[in-house]
Short mmCIF file of C-alpha atoms in Angstrom, two decimals:
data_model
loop_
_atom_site.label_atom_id
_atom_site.label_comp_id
_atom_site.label_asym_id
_atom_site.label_seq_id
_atom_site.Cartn_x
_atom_site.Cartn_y
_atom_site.Cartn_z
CA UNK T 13 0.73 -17.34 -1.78
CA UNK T 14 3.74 -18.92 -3.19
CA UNK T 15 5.19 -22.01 -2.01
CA UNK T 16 8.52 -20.30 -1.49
CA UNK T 17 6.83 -18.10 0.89
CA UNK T 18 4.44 -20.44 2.64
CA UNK T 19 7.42 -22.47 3.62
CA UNK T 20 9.07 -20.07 5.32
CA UNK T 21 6.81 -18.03 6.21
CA UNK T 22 8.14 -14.39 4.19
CA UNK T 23 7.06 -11.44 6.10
CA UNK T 24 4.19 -10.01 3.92
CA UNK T 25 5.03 -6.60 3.78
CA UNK T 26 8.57 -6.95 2.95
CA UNK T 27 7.89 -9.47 0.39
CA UNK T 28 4.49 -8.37 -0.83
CA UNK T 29 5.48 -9.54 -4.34
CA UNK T 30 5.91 -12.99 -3.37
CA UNK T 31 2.01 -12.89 -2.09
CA UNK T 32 0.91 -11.34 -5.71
CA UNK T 33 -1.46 -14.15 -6.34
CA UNK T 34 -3.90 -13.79 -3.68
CA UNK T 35 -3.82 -10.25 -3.80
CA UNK T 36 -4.38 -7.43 -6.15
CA UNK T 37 -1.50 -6.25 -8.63
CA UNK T 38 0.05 -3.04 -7.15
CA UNK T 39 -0.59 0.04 -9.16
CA UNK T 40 2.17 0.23 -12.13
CA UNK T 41 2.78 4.19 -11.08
CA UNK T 42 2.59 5.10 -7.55
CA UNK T 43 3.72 7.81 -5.01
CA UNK T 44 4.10 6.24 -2.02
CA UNK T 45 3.60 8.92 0.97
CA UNK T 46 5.34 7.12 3.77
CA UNK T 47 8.62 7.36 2.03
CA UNK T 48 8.34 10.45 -0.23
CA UNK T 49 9.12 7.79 -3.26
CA UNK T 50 7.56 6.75 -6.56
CA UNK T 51 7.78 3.51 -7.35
CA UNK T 52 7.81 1.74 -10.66
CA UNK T 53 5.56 -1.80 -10.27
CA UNK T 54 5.15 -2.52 -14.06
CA UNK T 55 7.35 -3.99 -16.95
CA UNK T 56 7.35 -1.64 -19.63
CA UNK T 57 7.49 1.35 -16.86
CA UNK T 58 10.10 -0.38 -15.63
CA UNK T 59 12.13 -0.65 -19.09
CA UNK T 60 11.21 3.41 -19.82
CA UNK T 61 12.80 4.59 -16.73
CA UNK T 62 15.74 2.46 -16.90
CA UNK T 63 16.31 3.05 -20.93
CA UNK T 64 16.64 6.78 -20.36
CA UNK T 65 19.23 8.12 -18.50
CA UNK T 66 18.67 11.52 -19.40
CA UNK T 67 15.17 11.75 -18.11
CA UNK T 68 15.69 9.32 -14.79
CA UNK T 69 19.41 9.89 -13.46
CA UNK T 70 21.58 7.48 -12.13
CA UNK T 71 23.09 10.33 -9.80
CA UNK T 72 21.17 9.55 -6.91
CA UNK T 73 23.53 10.94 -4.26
CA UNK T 74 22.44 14.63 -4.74
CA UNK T 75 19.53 13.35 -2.77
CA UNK T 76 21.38 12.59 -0.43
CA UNK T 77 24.44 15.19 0.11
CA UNK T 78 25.96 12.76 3.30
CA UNK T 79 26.87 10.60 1.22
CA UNK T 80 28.26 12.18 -1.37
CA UNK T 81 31.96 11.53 -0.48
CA UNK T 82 31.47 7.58 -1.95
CA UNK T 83 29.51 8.98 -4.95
CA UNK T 84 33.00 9.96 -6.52
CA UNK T 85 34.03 7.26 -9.55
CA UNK T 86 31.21 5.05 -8.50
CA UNK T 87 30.13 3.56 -11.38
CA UNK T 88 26.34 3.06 -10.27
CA UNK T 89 26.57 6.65 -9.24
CA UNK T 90 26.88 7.73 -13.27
CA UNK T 91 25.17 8.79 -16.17
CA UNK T 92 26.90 9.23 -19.65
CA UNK T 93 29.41 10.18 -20.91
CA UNK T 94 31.14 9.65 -17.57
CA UNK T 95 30.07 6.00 -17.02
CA UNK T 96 30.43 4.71 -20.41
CA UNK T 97 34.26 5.55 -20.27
CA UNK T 98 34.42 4.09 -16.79
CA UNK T 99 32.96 1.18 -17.77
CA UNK T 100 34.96 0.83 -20.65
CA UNK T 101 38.12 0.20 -18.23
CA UNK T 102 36.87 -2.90 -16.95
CA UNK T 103 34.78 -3.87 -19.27
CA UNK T 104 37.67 -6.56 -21.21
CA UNK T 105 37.71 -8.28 -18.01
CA UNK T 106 33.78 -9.55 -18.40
CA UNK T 107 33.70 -10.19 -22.49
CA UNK T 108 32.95 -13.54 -22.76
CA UNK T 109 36.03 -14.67 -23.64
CA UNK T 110 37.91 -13.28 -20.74
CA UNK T 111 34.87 -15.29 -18.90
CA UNK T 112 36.20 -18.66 -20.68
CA UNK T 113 39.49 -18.32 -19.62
CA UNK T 114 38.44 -17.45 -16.06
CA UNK T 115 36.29 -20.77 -16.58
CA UNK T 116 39.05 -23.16 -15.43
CA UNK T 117 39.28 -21.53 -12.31
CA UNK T 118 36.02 -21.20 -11.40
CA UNK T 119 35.86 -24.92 -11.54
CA UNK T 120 38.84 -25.22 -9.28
CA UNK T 121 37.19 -23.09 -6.34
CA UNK T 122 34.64 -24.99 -6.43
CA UNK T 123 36.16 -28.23 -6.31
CA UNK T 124 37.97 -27.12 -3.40
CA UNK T 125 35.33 -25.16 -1.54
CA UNK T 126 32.85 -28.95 -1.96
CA UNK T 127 35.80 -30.70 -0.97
CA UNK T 128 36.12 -29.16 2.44
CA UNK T 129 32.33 -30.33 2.95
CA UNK T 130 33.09 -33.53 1.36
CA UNK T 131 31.16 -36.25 4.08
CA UNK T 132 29.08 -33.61 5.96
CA UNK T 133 25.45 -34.31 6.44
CA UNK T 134 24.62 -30.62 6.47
CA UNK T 135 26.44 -27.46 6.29
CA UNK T 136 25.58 -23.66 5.67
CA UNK T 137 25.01 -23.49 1.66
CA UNK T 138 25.96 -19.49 1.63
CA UNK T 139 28.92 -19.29 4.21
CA UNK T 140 30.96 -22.70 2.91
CA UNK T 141 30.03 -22.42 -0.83
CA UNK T 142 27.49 -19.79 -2.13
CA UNK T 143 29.66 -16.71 -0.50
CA UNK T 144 33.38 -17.35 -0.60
CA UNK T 145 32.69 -18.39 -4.34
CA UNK T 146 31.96 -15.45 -6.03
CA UNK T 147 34.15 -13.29 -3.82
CA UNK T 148 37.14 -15.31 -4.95
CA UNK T 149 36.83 -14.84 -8.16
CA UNK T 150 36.05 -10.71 -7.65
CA UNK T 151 39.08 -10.13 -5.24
CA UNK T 152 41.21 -12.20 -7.65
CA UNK T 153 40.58 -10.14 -10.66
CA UNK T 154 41.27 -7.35 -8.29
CA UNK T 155 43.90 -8.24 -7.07
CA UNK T 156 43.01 -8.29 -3.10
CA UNK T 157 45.82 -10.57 -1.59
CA UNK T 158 44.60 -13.89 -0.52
CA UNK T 159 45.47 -12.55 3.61
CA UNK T 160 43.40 -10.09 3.38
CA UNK T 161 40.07 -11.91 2.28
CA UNK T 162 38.49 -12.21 5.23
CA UNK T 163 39.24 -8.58 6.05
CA UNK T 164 36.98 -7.75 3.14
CA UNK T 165 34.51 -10.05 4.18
CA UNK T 166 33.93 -8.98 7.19
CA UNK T 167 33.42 -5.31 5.81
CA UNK T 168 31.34 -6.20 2.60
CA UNK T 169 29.11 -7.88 5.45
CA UNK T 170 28.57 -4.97 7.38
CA UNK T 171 27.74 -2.53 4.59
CA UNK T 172 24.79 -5.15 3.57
CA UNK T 173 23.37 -5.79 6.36
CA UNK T 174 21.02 -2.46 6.98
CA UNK T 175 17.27 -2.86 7.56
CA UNK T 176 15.78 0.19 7.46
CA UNK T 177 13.68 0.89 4.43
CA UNK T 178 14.87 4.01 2.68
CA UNK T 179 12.39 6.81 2.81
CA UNK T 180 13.51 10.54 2.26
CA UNK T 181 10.52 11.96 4.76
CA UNK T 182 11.56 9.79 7.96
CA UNK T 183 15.49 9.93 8.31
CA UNK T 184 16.05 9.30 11.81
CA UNK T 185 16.59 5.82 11.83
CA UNK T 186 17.90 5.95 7.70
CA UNK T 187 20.46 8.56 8.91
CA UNK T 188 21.62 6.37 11.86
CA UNK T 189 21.86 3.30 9.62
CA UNK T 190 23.51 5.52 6.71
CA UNK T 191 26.19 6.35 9.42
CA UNK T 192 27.11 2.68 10.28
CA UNK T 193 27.29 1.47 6.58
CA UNK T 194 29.51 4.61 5.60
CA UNK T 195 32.03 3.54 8.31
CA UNK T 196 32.23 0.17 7.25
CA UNK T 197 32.36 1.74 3.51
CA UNK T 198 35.43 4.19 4.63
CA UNK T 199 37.00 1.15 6.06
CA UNK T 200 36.89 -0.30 2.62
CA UNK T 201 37.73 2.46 0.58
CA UNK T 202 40.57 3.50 2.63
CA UNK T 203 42.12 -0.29 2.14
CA UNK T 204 41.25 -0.36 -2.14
CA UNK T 205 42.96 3.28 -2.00
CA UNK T 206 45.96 1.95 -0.12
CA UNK T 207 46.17 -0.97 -2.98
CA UNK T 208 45.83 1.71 -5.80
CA UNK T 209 48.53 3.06 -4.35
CA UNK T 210 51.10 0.04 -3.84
CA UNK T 211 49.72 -0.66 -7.81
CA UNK T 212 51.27 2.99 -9.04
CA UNK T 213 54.80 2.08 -7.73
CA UNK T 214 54.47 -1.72 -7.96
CA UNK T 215 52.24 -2.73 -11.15
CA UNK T 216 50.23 -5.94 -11.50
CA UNK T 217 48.11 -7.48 -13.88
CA UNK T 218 44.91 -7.14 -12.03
CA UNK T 219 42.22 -4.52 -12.64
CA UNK T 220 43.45 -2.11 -9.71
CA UNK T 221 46.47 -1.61 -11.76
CA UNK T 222 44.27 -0.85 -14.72
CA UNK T 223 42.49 2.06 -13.35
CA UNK T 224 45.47 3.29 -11.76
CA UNK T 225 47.19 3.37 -15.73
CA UNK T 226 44.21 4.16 -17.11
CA UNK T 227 43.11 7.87 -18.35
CA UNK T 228 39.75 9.24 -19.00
CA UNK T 229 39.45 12.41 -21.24
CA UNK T 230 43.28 12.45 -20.91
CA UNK T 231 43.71 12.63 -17.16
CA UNK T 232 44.05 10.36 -14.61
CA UNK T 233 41.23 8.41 -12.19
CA UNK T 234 41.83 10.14 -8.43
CA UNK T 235 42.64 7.82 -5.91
CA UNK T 236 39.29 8.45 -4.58
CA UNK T 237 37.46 7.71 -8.00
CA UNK T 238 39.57 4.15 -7.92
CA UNK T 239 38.99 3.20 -4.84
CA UNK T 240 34.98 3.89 -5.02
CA UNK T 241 34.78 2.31 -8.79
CA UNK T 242 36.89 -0.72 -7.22
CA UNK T 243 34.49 -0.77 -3.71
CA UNK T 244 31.10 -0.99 -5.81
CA UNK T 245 32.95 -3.81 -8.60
CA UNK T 246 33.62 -5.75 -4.77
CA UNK T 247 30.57 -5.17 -3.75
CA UNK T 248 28.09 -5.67 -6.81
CA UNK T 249 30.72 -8.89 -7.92
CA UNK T 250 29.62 -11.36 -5.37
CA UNK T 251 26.45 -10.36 -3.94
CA UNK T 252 24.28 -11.28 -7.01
CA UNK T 253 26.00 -14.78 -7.32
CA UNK T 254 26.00 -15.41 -3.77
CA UNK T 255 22.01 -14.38 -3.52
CA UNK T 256 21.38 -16.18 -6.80
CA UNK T 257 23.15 -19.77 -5.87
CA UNK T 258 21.07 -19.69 -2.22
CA UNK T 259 17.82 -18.77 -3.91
CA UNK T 260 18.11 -21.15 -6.67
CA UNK T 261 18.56 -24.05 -4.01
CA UNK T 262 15.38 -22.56 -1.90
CA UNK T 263 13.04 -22.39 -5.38
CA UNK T 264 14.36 -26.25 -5.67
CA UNK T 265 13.62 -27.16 -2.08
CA UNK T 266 10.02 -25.54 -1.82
CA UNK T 267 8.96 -26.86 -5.67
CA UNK T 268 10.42 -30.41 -5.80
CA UNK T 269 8.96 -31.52 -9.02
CA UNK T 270 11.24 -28.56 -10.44
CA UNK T 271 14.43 -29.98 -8.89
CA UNK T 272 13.46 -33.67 -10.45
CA UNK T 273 13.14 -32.04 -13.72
CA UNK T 274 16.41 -29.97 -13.64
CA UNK T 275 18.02 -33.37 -12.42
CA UNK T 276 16.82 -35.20 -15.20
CA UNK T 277 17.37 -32.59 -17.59
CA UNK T 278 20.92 -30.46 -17.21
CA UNK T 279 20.50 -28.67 -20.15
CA UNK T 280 17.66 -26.67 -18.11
CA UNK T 281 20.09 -25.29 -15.67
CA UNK T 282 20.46 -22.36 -17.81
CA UNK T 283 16.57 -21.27 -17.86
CA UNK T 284 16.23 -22.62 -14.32
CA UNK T 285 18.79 -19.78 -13.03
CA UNK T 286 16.77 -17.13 -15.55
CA UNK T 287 14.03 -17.99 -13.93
CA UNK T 288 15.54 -17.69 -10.52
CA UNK T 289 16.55 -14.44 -11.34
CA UNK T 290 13.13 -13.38 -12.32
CA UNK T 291 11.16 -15.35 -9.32
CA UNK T 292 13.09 -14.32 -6.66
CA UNK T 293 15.42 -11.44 -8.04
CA UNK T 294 18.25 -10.95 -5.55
CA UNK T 295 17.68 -6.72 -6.07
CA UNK T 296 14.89 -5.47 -4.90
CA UNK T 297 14.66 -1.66 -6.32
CA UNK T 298 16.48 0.05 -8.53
CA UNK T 299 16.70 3.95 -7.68
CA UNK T 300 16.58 6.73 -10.11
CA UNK T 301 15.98 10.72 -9.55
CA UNK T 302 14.14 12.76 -12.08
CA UNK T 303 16.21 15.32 -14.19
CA UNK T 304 12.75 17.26 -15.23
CA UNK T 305 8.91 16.86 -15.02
CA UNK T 306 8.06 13.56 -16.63
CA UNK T 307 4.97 11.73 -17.25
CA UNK T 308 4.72 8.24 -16.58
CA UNK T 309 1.57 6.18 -16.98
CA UNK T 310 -0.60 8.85 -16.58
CA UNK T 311 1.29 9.96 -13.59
CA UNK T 312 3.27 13.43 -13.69
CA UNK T 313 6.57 13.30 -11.52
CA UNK T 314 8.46 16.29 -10.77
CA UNK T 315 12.20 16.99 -11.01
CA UNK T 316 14.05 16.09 -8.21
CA UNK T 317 11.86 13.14 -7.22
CA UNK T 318 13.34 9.76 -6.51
CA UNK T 319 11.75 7.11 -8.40
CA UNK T 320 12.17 2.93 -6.99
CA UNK T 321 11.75 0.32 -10.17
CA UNK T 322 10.84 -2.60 -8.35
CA UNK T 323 12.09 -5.62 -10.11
CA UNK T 324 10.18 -8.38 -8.38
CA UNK T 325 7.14 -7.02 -9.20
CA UNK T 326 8.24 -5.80 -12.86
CA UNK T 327 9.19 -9.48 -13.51
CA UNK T 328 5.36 -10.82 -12.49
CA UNK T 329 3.50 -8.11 -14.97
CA UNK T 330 1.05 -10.37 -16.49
CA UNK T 331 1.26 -8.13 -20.00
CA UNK T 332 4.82 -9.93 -20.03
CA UNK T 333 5.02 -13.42 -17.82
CA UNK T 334 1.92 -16.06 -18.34
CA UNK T 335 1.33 -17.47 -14.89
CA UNK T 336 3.89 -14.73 -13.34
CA UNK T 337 3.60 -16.69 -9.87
CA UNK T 338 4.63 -19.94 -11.45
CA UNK T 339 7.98 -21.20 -10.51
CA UNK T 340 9.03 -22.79 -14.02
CA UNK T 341 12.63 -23.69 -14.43
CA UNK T 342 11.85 -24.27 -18.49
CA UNK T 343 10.17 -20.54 -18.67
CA UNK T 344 11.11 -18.93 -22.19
CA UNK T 345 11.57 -16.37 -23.27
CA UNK T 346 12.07 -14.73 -20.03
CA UNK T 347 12.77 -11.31 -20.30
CA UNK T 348 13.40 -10.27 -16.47
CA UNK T 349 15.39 -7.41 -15.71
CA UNK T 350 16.94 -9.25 -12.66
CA UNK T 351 20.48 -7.34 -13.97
CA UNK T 352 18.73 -4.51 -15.02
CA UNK T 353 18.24 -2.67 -18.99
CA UNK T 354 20.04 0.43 -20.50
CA UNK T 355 23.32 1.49 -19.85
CA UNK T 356 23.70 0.17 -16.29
CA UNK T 357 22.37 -3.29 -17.28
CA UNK T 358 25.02 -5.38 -15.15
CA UNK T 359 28.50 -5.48 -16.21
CA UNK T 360 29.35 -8.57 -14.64
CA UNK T 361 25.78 -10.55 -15.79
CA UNK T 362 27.73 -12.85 -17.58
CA UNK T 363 30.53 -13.88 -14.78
CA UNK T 364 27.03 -14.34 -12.22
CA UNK T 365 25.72 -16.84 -14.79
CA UNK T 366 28.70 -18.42 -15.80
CA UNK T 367 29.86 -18.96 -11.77
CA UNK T 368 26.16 -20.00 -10.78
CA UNK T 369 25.82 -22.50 -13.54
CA UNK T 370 29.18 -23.59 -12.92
CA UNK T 371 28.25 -23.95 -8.99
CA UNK T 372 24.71 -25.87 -9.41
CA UNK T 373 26.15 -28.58 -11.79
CA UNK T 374 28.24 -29.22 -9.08
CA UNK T 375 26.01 -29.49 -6.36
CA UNK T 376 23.58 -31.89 -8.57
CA UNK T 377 26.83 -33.95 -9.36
CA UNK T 378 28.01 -33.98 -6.02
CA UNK T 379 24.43 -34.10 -4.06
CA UNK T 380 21.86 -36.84 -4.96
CA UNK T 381 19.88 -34.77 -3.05
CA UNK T 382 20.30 -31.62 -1.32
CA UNK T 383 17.31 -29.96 1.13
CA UNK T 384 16.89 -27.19 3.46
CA UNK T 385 16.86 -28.41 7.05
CA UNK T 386 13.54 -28.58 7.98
CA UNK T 387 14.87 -27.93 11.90
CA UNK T 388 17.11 -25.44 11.14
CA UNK T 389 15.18 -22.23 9.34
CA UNK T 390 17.65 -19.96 7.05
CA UNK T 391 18.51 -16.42 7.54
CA UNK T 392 17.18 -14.20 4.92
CA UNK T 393 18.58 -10.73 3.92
CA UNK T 394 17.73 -7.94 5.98
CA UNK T 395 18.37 -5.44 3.78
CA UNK T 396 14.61 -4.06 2.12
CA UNK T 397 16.64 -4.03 -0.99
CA UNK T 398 18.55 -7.57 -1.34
CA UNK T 399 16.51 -10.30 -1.49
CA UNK T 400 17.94 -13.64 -0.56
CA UNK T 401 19.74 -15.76 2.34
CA UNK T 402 22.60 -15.35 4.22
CA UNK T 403 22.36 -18.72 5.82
CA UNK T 404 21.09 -21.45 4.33
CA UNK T 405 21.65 -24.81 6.76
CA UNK T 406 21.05 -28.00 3.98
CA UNK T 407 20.56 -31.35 4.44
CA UNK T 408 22.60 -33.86 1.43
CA UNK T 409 22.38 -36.90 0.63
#
């Protein structure tokens, strides 16, 4: 049992990964009845089904048809060509010199956000620093007015905070839960659709504006494609930041002789986050349907047939980590696939570690020290596929 787990007691079936040490390694191919999916537990598995798009699709949603109405321009939703020249829309606004300039700024909301803290004992981690900095920066590049932040908060919220696992076999509870998040989803939509179109008649140099001019195979994106593409960009732009910054602080707080190394040593924050990423990977699964029969470690998976990498347990294969259940903020190489491999690998990787590296030099300049509150447990994700907190109370000193 990991430390991280001991302390606060993880739920062992949610977070069976976290328990890998005292148990045995979970088959690398398995069909998992309950649910009606396959799920991918090792590494190089792992990297086969996410490397080939044209065996394991990214279009999930013809799975699941009530749904289908977000699936539209969603970039996670894509396989090539189609998401290559999405992606190539946005894509100037993550190069890493578009990151540098953005640099400057990053600083300055997080100067700001610590200064509202400034003299606290304690405060909430995610909801004063870890959230509202990444989804600054997202709605910025956007171009979300400022007055309407909290609006999207508030929705972003909702849509995340299911807890039903998804099984394709028992849908009662799934379909109820799909129902909620697609109304919070609509809500969302229907606002990034109304932006797209104030952008047409009134142009801005923000990345609405840039799908709205932009044209793929000589036509214009819908209004529906733009506000979908724009809805997951929201979405997928803060929550990996947000997850990472919270669980980075929780690795620190349950292994303390990490957090005395990374203080005495900055120029391990970089591998520390890495390793973050891999330990405690703030996406669980990544889901994948079968375009034909395919074999897969000895396992043959018909078409049709949704297949679940699961990171956490893809970034403890032993044939990859040494001592996989060892937190070790000086790991390398570390080769996790916390963002993912192949053409979907995560288009805003860089911006995460940039902001998060950005954030935790901060809080080791500004904290001496800087603890969970041992009388005031945090809030963890209840989502089966987001792993992380959405409170965190901390102690600094």
């Amino acid at each position: 049992m990991s430390a991280l787990a001991e302390r606060w007691n993880l739920d062992e079936q949610r977070f069976f990964w976290m328990y890998g040490d005292k148990k045995p390694a979970p088959e690398r191919v398995a069909y998992d009845e309950k649910t009606g999916l396959w799920s991918v537990h090792g590494y190089s598995e792992a990297l086969h089904v996410l490397n080939n798009p044209q065996l394991f699709s990214s279009e999930t949603g013809r799975l699941i048809p009530e749904r289908s109405e977000f699936d539209e321009g969603t970039i996670t939703q894509l396989d090539p060509p189609r998401h290559t020249a999405l992606r190539k829309l946005v894509s100037h606004a993550f190069t890493p010199g578009a990151i540098s300039e953005l640099e400057p700024r990053i600083h300055a909301i997080v100067e700001d956000l610590l200064a509202k803290v400034d003299g606290q004992k304690s405060f909430d981690l995610v909801a004063e620093f870890a959230y509202p900095l990444p989804i600054t920066v997202i709605t910025e590049l956007l171009g979300v007015p400022v007055s309407d932040h909290a609006l999207i908060n508030g929705w972003v919220d909702k849509m995340l905070s299911g807890t039903t696992e998804f099984s394709l076999l028992e849908r009662d509870d799934l379909d109820s839960e799909i129902v909620d998040v697609m109304d919070q989803a609509r809500h969302l939509t229907d606002y990034l659709r109304g932006l797209a179109k104030e952008r047409r008649i009134s142009p801005r140099d923000d990345l609405i504006t840039r799908l709205v001019e932009a044209e793929v195979d000589g036509e214009r994106l819908t209004e529906n494609e733009i506000a979908n593409f724009a809805n997951a960009m929201l979405v997928a732009g803060h929550v990996t930041t947000t997850l990472l910054i919270g669980s980075t602080v929780l690795c620190l707080d349950a292994y303390p002789e990490a957090d005395r190394a990374v203080r005495a040593d900055r120029a391990l924050v970089p591998t520390l986050l890495e390793e973050s990423l891999r330990y405690f990977a703030p996406i669980a699964s990544m889901v994948r349907v079968t375009n034909s029969e395919v074999e897969l470690c000895g396992a043959t998976i018909g078409p049709d047939q949704m297949v679940g990498v699961w990171i956490p347990t893809a970034n403890r294969d032993e044939r990859v980590f040494t001592d996989p259940h060892t937190f070790d903020p000086a790991r390398e190489p570390n080769p996790h696939l916390a963002f993912g491999r192949g053409v979907h690998f995560c288009i805003g990787a860089a911006m995460a570690r940039r902001e998060s590296r950005i954030a935790m030099n901060a809080l080791f300049d500004r904290f001496p020290e800087l603890r969970s509150d041992p009388h005031d447990t945090p809030t963890f994700m209840t989502s089966p596929n987001l792993n992380g907190v959405t409170r965190l109370p901390v102690i600094v000193g």
